[in-house]
mmCIF file of N, CA and C in Angstrom:
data_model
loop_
_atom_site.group_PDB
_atom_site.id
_atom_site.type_symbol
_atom_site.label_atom_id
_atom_site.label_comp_id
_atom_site.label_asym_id
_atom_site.label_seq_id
_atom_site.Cartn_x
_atom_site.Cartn_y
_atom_site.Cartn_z
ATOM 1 N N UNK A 1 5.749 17.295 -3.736
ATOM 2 C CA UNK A 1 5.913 18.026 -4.971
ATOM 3 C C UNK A 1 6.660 17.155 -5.973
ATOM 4 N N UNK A 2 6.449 17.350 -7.278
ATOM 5 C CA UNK A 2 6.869 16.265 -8.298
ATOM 6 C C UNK A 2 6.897 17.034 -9.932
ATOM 7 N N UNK A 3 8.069 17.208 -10.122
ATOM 8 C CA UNK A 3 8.543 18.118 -11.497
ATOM 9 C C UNK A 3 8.507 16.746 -12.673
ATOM 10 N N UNK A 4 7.796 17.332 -13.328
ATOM 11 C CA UNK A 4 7.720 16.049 -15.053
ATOM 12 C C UNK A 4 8.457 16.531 -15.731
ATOM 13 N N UNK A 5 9.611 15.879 -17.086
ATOM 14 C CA UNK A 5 9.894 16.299 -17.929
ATOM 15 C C UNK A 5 9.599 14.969 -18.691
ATOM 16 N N UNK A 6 9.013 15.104 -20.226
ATOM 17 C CA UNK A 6 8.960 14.315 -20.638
ATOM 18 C C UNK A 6 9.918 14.491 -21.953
ATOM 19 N N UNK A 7 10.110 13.179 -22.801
ATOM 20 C CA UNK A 7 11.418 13.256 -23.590
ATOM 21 C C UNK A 7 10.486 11.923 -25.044
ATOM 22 N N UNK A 8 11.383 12.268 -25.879
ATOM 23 C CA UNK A 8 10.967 10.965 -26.627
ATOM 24 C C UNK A 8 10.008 11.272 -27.617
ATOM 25 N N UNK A 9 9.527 12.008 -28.323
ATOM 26 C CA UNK A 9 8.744 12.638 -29.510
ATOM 27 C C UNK A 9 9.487 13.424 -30.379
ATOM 28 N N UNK A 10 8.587 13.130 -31.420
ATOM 29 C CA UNK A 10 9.186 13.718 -32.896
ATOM 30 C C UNK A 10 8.365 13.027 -34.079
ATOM 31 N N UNK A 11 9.191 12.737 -35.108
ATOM 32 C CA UNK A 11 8.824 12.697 -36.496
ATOM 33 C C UNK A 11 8.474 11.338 -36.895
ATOM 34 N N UNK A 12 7.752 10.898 -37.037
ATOM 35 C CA UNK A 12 7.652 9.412 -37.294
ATOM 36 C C UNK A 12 6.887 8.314 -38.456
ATOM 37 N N UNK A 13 6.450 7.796 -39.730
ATOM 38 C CA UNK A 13 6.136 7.871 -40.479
ATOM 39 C C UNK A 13 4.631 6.500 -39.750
ATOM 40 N N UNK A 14 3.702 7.172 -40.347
ATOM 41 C CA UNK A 14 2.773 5.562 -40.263
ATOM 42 C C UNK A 14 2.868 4.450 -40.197
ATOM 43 N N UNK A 15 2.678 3.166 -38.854
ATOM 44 C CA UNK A 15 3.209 2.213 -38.850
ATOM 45 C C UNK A 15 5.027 2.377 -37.784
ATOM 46 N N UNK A 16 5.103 3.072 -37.599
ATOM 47 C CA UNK A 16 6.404 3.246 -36.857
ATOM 48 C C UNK A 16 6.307 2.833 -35.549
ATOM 49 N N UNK A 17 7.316 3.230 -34.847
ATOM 50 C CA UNK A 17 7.183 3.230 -33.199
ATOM 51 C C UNK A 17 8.069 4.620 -32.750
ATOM 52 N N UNK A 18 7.486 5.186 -31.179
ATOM 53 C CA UNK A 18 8.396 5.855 -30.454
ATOM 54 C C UNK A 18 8.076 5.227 -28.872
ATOM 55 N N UNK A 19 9.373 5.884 -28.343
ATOM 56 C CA UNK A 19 9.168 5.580 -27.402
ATOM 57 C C UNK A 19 9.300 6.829 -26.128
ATOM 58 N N UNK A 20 8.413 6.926 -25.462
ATOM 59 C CA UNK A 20 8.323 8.225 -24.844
ATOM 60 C C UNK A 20 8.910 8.072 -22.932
ATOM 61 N N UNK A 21 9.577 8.868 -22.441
ATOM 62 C CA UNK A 21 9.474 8.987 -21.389
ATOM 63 C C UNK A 21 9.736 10.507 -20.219
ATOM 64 N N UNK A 22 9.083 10.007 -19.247
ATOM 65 C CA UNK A 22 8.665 11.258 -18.276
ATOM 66 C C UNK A 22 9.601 10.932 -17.219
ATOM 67 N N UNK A 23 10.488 11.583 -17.098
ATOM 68 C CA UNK A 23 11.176 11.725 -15.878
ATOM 69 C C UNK A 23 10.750 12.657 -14.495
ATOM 70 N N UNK A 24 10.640 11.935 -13.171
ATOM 71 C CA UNK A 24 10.059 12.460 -12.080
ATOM 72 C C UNK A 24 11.261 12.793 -11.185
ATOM 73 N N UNK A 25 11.129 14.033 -10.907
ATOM 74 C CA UNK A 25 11.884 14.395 -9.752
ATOM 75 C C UNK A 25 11.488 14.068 -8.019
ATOM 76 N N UNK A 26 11.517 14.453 -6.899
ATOM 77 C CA UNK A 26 10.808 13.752 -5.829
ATOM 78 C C UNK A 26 10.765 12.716 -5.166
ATOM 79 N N UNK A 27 11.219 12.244 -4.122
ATOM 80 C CA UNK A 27 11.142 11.222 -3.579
ATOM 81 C C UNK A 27 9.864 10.541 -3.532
ATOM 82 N N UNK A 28 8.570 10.883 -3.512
ATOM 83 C CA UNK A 28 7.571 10.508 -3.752
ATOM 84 C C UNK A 28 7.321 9.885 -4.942
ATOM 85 N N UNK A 29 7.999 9.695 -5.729
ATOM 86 C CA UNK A 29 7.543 9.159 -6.806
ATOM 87 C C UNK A 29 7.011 8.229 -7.190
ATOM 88 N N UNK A 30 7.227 7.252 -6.606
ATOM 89 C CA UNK A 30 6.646 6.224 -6.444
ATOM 90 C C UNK A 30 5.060 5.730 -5.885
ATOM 91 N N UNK A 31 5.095 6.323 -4.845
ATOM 92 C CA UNK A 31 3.584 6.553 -4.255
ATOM 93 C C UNK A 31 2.628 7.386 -5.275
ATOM 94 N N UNK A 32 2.919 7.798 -6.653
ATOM 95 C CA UNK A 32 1.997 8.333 -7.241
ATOM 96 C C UNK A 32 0.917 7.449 -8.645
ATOM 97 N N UNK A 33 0.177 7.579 -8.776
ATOM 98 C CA UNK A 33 -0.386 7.182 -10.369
ATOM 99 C C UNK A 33 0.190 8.195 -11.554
ATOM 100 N N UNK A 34 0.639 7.378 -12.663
ATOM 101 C CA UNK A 34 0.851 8.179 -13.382
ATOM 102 C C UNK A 34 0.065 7.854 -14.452
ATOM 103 N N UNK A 35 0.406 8.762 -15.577
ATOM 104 C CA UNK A 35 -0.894 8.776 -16.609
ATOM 105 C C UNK A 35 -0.336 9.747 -17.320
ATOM 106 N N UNK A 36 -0.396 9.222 -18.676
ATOM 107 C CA UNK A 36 -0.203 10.326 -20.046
ATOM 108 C C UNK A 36 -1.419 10.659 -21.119
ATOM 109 N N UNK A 37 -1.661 11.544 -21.089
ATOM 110 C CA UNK A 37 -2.583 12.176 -21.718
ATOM 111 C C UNK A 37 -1.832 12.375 -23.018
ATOM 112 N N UNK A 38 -3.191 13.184 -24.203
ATOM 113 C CA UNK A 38 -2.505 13.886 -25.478
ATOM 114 C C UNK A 38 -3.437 14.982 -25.812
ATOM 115 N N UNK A 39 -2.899 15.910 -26.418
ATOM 116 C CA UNK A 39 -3.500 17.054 -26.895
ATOM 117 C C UNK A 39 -3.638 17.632 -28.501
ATOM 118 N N UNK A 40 -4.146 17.213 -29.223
ATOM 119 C CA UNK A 40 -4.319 17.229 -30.896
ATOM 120 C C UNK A 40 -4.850 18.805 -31.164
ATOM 121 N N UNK A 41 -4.515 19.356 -32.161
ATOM 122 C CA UNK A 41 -4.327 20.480 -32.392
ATOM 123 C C UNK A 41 -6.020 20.952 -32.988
ATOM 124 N N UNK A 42 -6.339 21.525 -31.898
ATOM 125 C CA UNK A 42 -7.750 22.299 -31.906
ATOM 126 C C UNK A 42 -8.918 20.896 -31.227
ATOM 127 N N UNK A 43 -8.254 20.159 -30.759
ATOM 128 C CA UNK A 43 -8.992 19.294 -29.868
ATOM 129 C C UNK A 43 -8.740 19.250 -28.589
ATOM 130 N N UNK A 44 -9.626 18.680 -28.017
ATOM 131 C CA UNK A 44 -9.495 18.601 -25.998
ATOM 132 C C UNK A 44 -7.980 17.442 -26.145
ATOM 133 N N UNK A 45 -7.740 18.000 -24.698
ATOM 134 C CA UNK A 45 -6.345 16.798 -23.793
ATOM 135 C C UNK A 45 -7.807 15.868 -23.971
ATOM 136 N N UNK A 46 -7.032 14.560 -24.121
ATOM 137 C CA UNK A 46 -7.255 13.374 -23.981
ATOM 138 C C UNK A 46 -6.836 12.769 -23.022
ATOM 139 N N UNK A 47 -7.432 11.551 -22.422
ATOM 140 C CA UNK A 47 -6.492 10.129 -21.725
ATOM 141 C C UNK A 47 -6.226 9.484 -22.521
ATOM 142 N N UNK A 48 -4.796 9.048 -21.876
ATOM 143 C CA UNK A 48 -4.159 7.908 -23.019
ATOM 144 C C UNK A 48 -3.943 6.610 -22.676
ATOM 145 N N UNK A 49 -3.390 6.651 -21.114
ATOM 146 C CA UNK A 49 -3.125 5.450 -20.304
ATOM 147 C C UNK A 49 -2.663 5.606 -18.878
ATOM 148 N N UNK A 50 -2.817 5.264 -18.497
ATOM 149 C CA UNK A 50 -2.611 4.960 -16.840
ATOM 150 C C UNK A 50 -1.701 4.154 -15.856
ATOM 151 N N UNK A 51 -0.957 3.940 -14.983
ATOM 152 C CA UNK A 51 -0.439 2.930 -14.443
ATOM 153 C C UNK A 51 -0.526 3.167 -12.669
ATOM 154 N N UNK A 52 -0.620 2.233 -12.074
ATOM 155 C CA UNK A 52 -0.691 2.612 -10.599
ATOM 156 C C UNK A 52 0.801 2.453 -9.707
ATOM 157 N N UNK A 53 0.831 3.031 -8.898
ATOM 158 C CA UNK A 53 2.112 2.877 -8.087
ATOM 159 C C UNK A 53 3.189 1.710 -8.579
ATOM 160 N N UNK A 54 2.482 0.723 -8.187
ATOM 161 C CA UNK A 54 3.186 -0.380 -8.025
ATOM 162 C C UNK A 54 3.638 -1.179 -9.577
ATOM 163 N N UNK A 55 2.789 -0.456 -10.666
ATOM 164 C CA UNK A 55 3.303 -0.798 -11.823
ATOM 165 C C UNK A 55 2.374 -1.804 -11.973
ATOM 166 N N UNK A 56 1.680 -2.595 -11.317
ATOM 167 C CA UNK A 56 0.393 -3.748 -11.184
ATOM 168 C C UNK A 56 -0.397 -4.081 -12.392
ATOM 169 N N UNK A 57 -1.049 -2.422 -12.296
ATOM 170 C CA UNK A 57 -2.381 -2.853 -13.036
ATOM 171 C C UNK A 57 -2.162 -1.242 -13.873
ATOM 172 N N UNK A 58 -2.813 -1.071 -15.284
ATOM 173 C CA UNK A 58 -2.814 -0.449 -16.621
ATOM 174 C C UNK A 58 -3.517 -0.284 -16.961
ATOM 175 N N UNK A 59 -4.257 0.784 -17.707
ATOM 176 C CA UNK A 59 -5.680 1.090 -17.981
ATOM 177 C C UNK A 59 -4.910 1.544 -19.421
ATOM 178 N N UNK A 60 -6.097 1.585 -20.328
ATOM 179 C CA UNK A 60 -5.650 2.474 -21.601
ATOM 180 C C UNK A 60 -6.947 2.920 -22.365
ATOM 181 N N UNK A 61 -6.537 4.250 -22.986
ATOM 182 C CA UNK A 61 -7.909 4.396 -23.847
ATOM 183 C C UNK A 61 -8.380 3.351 -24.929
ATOM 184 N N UNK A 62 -9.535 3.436 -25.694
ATOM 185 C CA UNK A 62 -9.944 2.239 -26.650
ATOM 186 C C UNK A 62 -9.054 2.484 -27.458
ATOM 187 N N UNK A 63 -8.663 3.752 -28.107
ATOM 188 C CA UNK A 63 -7.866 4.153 -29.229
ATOM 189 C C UNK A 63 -6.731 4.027 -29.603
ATOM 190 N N UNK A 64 -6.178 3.516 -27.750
ATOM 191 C CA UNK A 64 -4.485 3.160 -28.251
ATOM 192 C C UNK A 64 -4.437 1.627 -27.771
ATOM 193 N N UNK A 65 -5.387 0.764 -27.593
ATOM 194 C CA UNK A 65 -5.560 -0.421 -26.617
ATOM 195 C C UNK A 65 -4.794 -1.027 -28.169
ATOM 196 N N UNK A 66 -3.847 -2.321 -27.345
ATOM 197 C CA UNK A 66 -2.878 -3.283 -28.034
ATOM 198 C C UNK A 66 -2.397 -2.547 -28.548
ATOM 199 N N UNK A 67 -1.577 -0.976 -28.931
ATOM 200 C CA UNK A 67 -0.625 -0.511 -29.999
ATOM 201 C C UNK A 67 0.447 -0.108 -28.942
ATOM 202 N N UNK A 68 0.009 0.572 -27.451
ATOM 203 C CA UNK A 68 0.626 1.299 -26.627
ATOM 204 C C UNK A 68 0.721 0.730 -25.560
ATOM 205 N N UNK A 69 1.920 0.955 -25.058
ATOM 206 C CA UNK A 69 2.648 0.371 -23.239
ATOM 207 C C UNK A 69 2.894 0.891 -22.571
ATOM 208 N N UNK A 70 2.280 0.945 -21.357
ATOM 209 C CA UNK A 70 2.808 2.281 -19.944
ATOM 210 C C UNK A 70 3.535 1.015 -19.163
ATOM 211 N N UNK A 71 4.803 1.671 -18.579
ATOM 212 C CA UNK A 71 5.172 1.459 -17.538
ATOM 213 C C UNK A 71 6.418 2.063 -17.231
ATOM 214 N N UNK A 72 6.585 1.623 -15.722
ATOM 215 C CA UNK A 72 7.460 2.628 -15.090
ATOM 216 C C UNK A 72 8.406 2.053 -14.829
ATOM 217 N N UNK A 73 9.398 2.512 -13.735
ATOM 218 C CA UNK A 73 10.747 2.022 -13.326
ATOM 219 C C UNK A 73 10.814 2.801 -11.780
ATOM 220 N N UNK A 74 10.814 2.494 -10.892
ATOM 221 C CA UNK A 74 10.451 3.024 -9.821
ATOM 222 C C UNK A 74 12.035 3.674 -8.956
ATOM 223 N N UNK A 75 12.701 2.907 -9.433
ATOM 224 C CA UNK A 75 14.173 2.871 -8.812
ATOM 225 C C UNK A 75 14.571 4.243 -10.203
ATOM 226 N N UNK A 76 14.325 4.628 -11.643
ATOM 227 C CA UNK A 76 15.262 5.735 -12.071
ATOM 228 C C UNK A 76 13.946 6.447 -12.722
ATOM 229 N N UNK A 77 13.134 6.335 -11.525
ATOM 230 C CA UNK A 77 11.382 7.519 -11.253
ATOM 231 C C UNK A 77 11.093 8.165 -12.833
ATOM 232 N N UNK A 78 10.887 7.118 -13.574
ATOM 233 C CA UNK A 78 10.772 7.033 -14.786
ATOM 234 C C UNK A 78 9.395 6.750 -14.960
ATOM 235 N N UNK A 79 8.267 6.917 -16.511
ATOM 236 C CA UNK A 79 7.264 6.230 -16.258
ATOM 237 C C UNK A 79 7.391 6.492 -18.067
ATOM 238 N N UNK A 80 6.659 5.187 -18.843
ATOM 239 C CA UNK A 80 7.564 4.903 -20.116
ATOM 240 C C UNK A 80 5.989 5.106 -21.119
ATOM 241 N N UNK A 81 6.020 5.719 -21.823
ATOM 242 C CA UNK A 81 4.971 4.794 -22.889
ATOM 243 C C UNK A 81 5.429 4.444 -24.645
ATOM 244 N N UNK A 82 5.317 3.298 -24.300
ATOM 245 C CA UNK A 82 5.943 2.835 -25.610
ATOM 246 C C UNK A 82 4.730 2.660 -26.937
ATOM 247 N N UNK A 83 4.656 3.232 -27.991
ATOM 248 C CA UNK A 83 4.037 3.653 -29.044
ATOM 249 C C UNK A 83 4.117 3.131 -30.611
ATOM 250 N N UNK A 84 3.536 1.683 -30.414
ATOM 251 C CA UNK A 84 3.635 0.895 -31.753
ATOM 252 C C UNK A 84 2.928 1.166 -32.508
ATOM 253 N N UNK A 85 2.878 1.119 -34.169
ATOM 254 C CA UNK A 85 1.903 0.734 -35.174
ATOM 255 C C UNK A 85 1.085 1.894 -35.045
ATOM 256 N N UNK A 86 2.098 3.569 -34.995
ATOM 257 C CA UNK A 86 1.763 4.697 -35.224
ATOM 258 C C UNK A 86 0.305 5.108 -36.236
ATOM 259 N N UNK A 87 -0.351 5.861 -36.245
ATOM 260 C CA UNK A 87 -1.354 6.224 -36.884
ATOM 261 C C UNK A 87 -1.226 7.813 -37.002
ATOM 262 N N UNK A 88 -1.850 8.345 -38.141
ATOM 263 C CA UNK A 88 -1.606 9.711 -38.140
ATOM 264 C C UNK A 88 -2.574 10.541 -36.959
ATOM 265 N N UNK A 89 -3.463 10.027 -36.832
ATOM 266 C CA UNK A 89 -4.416 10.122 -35.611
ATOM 267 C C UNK A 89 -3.617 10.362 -34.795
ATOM 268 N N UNK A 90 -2.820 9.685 -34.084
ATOM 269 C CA UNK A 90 -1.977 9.901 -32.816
ATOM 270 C C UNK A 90 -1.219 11.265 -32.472
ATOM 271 N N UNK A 91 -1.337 11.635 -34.020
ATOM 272 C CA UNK A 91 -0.223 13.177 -33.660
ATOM 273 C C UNK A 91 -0.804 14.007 -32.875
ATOM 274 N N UNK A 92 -0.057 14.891 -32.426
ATOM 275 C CA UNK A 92 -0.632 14.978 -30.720
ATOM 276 C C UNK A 92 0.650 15.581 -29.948
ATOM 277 N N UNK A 93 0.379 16.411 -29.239
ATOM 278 C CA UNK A 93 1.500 16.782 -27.668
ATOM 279 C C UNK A 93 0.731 15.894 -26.758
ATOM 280 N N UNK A 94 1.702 15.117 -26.257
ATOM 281 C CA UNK A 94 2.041 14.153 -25.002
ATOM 282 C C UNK A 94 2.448 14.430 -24.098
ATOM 283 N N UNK A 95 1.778 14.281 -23.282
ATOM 284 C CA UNK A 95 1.902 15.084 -21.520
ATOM 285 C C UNK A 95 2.187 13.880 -20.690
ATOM 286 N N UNK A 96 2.637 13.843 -19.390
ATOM 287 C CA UNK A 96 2.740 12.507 -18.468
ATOM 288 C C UNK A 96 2.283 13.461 -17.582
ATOM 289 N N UNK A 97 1.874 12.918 -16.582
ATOM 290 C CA UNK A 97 0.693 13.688 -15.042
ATOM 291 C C UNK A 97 1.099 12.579 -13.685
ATOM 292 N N UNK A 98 1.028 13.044 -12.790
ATOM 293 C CA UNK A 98 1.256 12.453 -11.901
ATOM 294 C C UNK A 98 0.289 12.725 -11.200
ATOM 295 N N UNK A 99 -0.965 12.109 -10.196
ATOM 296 C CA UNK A 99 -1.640 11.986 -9.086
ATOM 297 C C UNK A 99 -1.999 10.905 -7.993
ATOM 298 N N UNK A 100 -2.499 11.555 -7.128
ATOM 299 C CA UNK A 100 -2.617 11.039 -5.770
ATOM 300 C C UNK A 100 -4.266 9.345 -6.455
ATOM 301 N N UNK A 101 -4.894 9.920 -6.898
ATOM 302 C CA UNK A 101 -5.639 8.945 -7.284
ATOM 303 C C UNK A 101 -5.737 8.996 -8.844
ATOM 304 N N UNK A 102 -6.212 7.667 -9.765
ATOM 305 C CA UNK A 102 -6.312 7.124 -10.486
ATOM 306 C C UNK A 102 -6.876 8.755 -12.060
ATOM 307 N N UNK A 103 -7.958 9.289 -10.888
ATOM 308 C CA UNK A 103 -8.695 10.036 -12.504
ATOM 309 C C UNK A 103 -8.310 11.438 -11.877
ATOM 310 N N UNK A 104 -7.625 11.916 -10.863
ATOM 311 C CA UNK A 104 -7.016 13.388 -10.594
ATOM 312 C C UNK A 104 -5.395 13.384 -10.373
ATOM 313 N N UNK A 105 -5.033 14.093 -11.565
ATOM 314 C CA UNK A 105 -3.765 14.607 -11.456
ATOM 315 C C UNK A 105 -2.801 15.947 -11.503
ATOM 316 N N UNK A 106 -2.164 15.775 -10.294
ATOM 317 C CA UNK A 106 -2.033 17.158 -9.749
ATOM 318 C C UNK A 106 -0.611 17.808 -10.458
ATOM 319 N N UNK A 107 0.107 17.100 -10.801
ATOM 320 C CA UNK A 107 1.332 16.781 -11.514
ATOM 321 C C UNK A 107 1.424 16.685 -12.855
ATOM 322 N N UNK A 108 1.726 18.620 -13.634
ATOM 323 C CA UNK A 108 1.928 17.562 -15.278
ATOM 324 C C UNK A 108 3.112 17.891 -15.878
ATOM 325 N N UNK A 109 4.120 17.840 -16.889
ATOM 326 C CA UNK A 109 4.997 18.012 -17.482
ATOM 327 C C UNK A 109 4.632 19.202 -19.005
ATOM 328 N N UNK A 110 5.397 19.364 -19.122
ATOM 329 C CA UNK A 110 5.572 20.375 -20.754
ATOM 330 C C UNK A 110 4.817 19.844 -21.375
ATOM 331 N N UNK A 111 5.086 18.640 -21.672
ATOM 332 C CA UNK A 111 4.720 17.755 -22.957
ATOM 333 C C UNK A 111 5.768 17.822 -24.281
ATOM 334 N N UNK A 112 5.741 16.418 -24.816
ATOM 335 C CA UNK A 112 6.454 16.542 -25.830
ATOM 336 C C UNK A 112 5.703 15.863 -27.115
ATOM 337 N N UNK A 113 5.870 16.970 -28.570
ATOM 338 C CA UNK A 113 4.823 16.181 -29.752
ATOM 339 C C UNK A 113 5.605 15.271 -30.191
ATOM 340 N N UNK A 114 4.589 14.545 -31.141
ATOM 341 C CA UNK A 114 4.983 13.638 -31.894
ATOM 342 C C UNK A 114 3.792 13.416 -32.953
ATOM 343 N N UNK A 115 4.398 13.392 -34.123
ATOM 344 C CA UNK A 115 3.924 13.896 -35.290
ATOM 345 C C UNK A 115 4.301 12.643 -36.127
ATOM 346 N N UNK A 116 2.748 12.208 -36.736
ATOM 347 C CA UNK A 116 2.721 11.016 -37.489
ATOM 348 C C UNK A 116 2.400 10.684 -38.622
ATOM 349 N N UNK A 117 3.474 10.801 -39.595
ATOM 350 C CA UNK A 117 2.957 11.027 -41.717
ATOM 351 C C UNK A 117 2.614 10.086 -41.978
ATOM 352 N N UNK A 118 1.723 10.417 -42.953
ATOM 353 C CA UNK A 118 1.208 9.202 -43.426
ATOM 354 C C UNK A 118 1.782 8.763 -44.630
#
């Protein structure tokens, strides 16, 4: 079992940065994939990016590829995404998910928005 809280959203002007993170409860934490999705207002959850256990290897959607950074910290069961060169596009509730494999996750958090002026 694995409780998300994620932290790190808010107000941010076009061209900005935030930086987001999901805190995992669980000793398991580590053994999981994590992955943050987003949810835009009257649109589907999205994928946003991905990371595997070991922190290794990173997947990302086309839309945030070179602006956005996943990674984790395994020792303070953290998992990070860092959010450059904001777009108003991006505004969005941000979720972090935790699962057993790469494209199912059984694990999600509140989510936290972040809202991007242009």
């Amino acid at each position: 079992q694995v409780q998300l809280v994620e932290s790190g959203g808010g107000l941010v002007q076009a061209g900005g940065s935030l930086r987001l993170a999901c805190a995992a409860s669980g000793r398991t934490f580590s053994t999981y994939f994590m992955g943050w999705f987003r949810q835009a207002p009257g649109k589907d959850r999205e994928f946003v990016a991905r990371i595997t256990w070991s922190g290794g290897y990173t997947y990302y959607a086309d839309s945030v590829k070179g602006r956005f950074t996943i990674s984790r910290d395994n020792a303070k069961n953290t998992v990070y995404l860092q959010m450059n060169s904001l777009k108003p596009e991006d505004t969005a509730v941000y979720y972090c998910a935790a699962g057993n494999s790469p494209v199912k996750y059984e694990y999600w958090g509140q989510g936290t928005p972040v809202t991007v002026s242009s």
